Amino acid sequence: MTRRNTRIANFEARSLMLIAGLTLGAAGTAFAQSTAAPATAMDKEISAAFTKADKNADGKLSREEAAMLPAVAANFEKVDGDKDGAVNLAEFSKAMKM
């Protein structure tokens, strides 16, 4: 094989590796976006329900506010993970995903 043919073969091999890498990277990105969408929609619904129940907009649900959500009211002690007498969005979200 001549020196010129060797350079062309090396260039073709590098080009093939580059194209394969870019293709795999694009496929991985597309897959990551398609699997993340349902969780995001679910999080938006959970956040909307929390915001609707949080009448005084203080970022937490008191027992009175939790009464709007029967499942939370019935299990208030379990949902209130830090036992501060109120349910914050993180606690509410965790409970809704169980």
PDB file of C-alpha atoms in Angstrom:
ATOM      1  CA  MET A   1       0.000   0.000   0.000  1.00  0.00           C
ATOM      2  CA  THR A   2       1.392   3.388  -0.903  1.00  0.00           C
ATOM      3  CA  ARG A   3       1.757   6.218   1.542  1.00  0.00           C
ATOM      4  CA  ARG A   4      -1.092   8.158  -0.078  1.00  0.00           C
ATOM      5  CA  ASN A   5      -3.457   5.181   0.108  1.00  0.00           C
ATOM      6  CA  THR A   6      -2.545   4.718   3.777  1.00  0.00           C
ATOM      7  CA  ARG A   7      -3.430   8.352   4.552  1.00  0.00           C
ATOM      8  CA  ILE A   8      -6.754   8.013   2.729  1.00  0.00           C
ATOM      9  CA  ALA A   9      -7.558   4.789   4.576  1.00  0.00           C
ATOM     10  CA  ASN A  10      -6.714   6.428   7.933  1.00  0.00           C
ATOM     11  CA  PHE A  11      -8.864   9.448   7.053  1.00  0.00           C
ATOM     12  CA  GLU A  12     -11.789   7.190   6.121  1.00  0.00           C
ATOM     13  CA  ALA A  13     -11.443   5.231   9.370  1.00  0.00           C
ATOM     14  CA  ARG A  14     -11.401   8.429  11.454  1.00  0.00           C
ATOM     15  CA  SER A  15     -14.370   9.790   9.517  1.00  0.00           C
ATOM     16  CA  LEU A  16     -16.323   6.604  10.103  1.00  0.00           C
ATOM     17  CA  MET A  17     -15.574   6.744  13.845  1.00  0.00           C
ATOM     18  CA  LEU A  18     -16.618  10.396  14.005  1.00  0.00           C
ATOM     19  CA  ILE A  19     -19.912   9.733  12.215  1.00  0.00           C
ATOM     20  CA  ALA A  20     -20.625   6.727  14.448  1.00  0.00           C
ATOM     21  CA  GLY A  21     -19.907   8.778  17.585  1.00  0.00           C
ATOM     22  CA  LEU A  22     -22.124  11.640  16.494  1.00  0.00           C
ATOM     23  CA  THR A  23     -24.936   9.248  15.591  1.00  0.00           C
ATOM     24  CA  LEU A  24     -24.776   7.497  18.963  1.00  0.00           C
ATOM     25  CA  GLY A  25     -24.647  10.831  20.777  1.00  0.00           C
ATOM     26  CA  ALA A  26     -27.711  12.129  18.940  1.00  0.00           C
ATOM     27  CA  ALA A  27     -29.601   8.892  19.573  1.00  0.00           C
ATOM     28  CA  GLY A  28     -28.764   9.044  23.287  1.00  0.00           C
ATOM     29  CA  THR A  29     -29.976  12.621  23.527  1.00  0.00           C
ATOM     30  CA  ALA A  30     -33.237  11.792  21.768  1.00  0.00           C
ATOM     31  CA  PHE A  31     -33.818   8.827  24.079  1.00  0.00           C
ATOM     32  CA  ALA A  32     -33.128  10.893  27.198  1.00  0.00           C
ATOM     33  CA  GLN A  33     -35.622  13.545  26.115  1.00  0.00           C
ATOM     34  CA  SER A  34     -38.337  11.033  25.281  1.00  0.00           C
ATOM     35  CA  THR A  35     -38.095   9.260  28.650  1.00  0.00           C
ATOM     36  CA  ALA A  36     -38.005  12.476  30.723  1.00  0.00           C
ATOM     37  CA  ALA A  37     -41.238  13.929  29.322  1.00  0.00           C
ATOM     38  CA  PRO A  38     -43.784  11.859  31.323  1.00  0.00           C
ATOM     39  CA  ALA A  39     -42.088  12.648  34.643  1.00  0.00           C
ATOM     40  CA  THR A  40     -42.098  16.366  33.847  1.00  0.00           C
ATOM     41  CA  ALA A  41     -45.815  16.345  33.019  1.00  0.00           C
ATOM     42  CA  MET A  42     -46.518  14.444  36.233  1.00  0.00           C
ATOM     43  CA  ASP A  43     -44.445  16.934  38.235  1.00  0.00           C
ATOM     44  CA  LYS A  44     -46.394  19.834  36.715  1.00  0.00           C
ATOM     45  CA  GLU A  45     -49.702  18.238  37.705  1.00  0.00           C
ATOM     46  CA  ILE A  46     -48.473  17.597  41.244  1.00  0.00           C
ATOM     47  CA  SER A  47     -47.179  21.151  41.545  1.00  0.00           C
ATOM     48  CA  ALA A  48     -50.477  22.557  40.239  1.00  0.00           C
ATOM     49  CA  ALA A  49     -52.480  20.545  42.779  1.00  0.00           C
ATOM     50  CA  PHE A  50     -50.196  21.712  45.584  1.00  0.00           C
ATOM     51  CA  THR A  51     -50.460  25.355  44.504  1.00  0.00           C
ATOM     52  CA  LYS A  52     -54.254  25.126  44.304  1.00  0.00           C
ATOM     53  CA  ALA A  53     -54.477  23.683  47.830  1.00  0.00           C
ATOM     54  CA  ASP A  54     -51.960  26.188  49.277  1.00  0.00           C
ATOM     55  CA  LYS A  55     -54.511  28.975  49.800  1.00  0.00           C
ATOM     56  CA  ASN A  56     -52.208  31.410  51.622  1.00  0.00           C
ATOM     57  CA  ALA A  57     -49.307  30.745  49.190  1.00  0.00           C
ATOM     58  CA  ASP A  58     -46.745  30.191  51.947  1.00  0.00           C
ATOM     59  CA  GLY A  59     -45.228  27.139  50.243  1.00  0.00           C
ATOM     60  CA  LYS A  60     -46.644  24.589  52.661  1.00  0.00           C
ATOM     61  CA  LEU A  61     -49.963  22.951  53.417  1.00  0.00           C
ATOM     62  CA  SER A  62     -51.436  23.206  56.880  1.00  0.00           C
ATOM     63  CA  ARG A  63     -53.921  20.607  58.100  1.00  0.00           C
ATOM     64  CA  GLU A  64     -56.754  22.926  57.084  1.00  0.00           C
ATOM     65  CA  GLU A  65     -55.382  23.381  53.567  1.00  0.00           C
ATOM     66  CA  ALA A  66     -54.686  19.645  53.260  1.00  0.00           C
ATOM     67  CA  ALA A  67     -58.388  18.999  53.916  1.00  0.00           C
ATOM     68  CA  MET A  68     -58.960  19.910  50.231  1.00  0.00           C
ATOM     69  CA  LEU A  69     -57.015  16.772  49.336  1.00  0.00           C
ATOM     70  CA  PRO A  70     -58.632  13.792  51.089  1.00  0.00           C
ATOM     71  CA  ALA A  71     -55.686  11.429  50.504  1.00  0.00           C
ATOM     72  CA  VAL A  72     -53.258  13.899  52.062  1.00  0.00           C
ATOM     73  CA  ALA A  73     -55.605  14.789  54.927  1.00  0.00           C
ATOM     74  CA  ALA A  74     -56.117  11.125  55.811  1.00  0.00           C
ATOM     75  CA  ASN A  75     -52.347  10.479  55.875  1.00  0.00           C
ATOM     76  CA  PHE A  76     -51.112  13.880  57.032  1.00  0.00           C
ATOM     77  CA  GLU A  77     -48.704  12.496  59.650  1.00  0.00           C
ATOM     78  CA  LYS A  78     -47.107  10.126  57.107  1.00  0.00           C
ATOM     79  CA  VAL A  79     -46.829  12.794  54.400  1.00  0.00           C
ATOM     80  CA  ASP A  80     -45.299  15.334  56.801  1.00  0.00           C
ATOM     81  CA  GLY A  81     -41.827  13.795  56.645  1.00  0.00           C
ATOM     82  CA  ASP A  82     -39.996  16.356  58.791  1.00  0.00           C
ATOM     83  CA  LYS A  83     -42.838  16.474  61.354  1.00  0.00           C
ATOM     84  CA  ASP A  84     -43.054  20.269  61.366  1.00  0.00           C
ATOM     85  CA  GLY A  85     -46.858  20.316  61.209  1.00  0.00           C
ATOM     86  CA  ALA A  86     -46.991  21.288  57.531  1.00  0.00           C
ATOM     87  CA  VAL A  87     -46.466  19.554  54.191  1.00  0.00           C
ATOM     88  CA  ASN A  88     -44.051  21.214  51.771  1.00  0.00           C
ATOM     89  CA  LEU A  89     -43.933  20.615  48.022  1.00  0.00           C
ATOM     90  CA  ALA A  90     -41.119  18.033  48.240  1.00  0.00           C
ATOM     91  CA  GLU A  91     -43.044  15.972  50.820  1.00  0.00           C
ATOM     92  CA  PHE A  92     -46.254  16.319  48.817  1.00  0.00           C
ATOM     93  CA  SER A  93     -44.552  15.298  45.585  1.00  0.00           C
ATOM     94  CA  LYS A  94     -42.931  12.272  47.205  1.00  0.00           C
ATOM     95  CA  ALA A  95     -46.274  11.148  48.631  1.00  0.00           C
ATOM     96  CA  MET A  96     -48.091  11.586  45.310  1.00  0.00           C
ATOM     97  CA  LYS A  97     -45.505   9.483  43.463  1.00  0.00           C
ATOM     98  CA  MET A  98     -45.850   6.519  45.826  1.00  0.00           C
TER      99      MET A  98
END
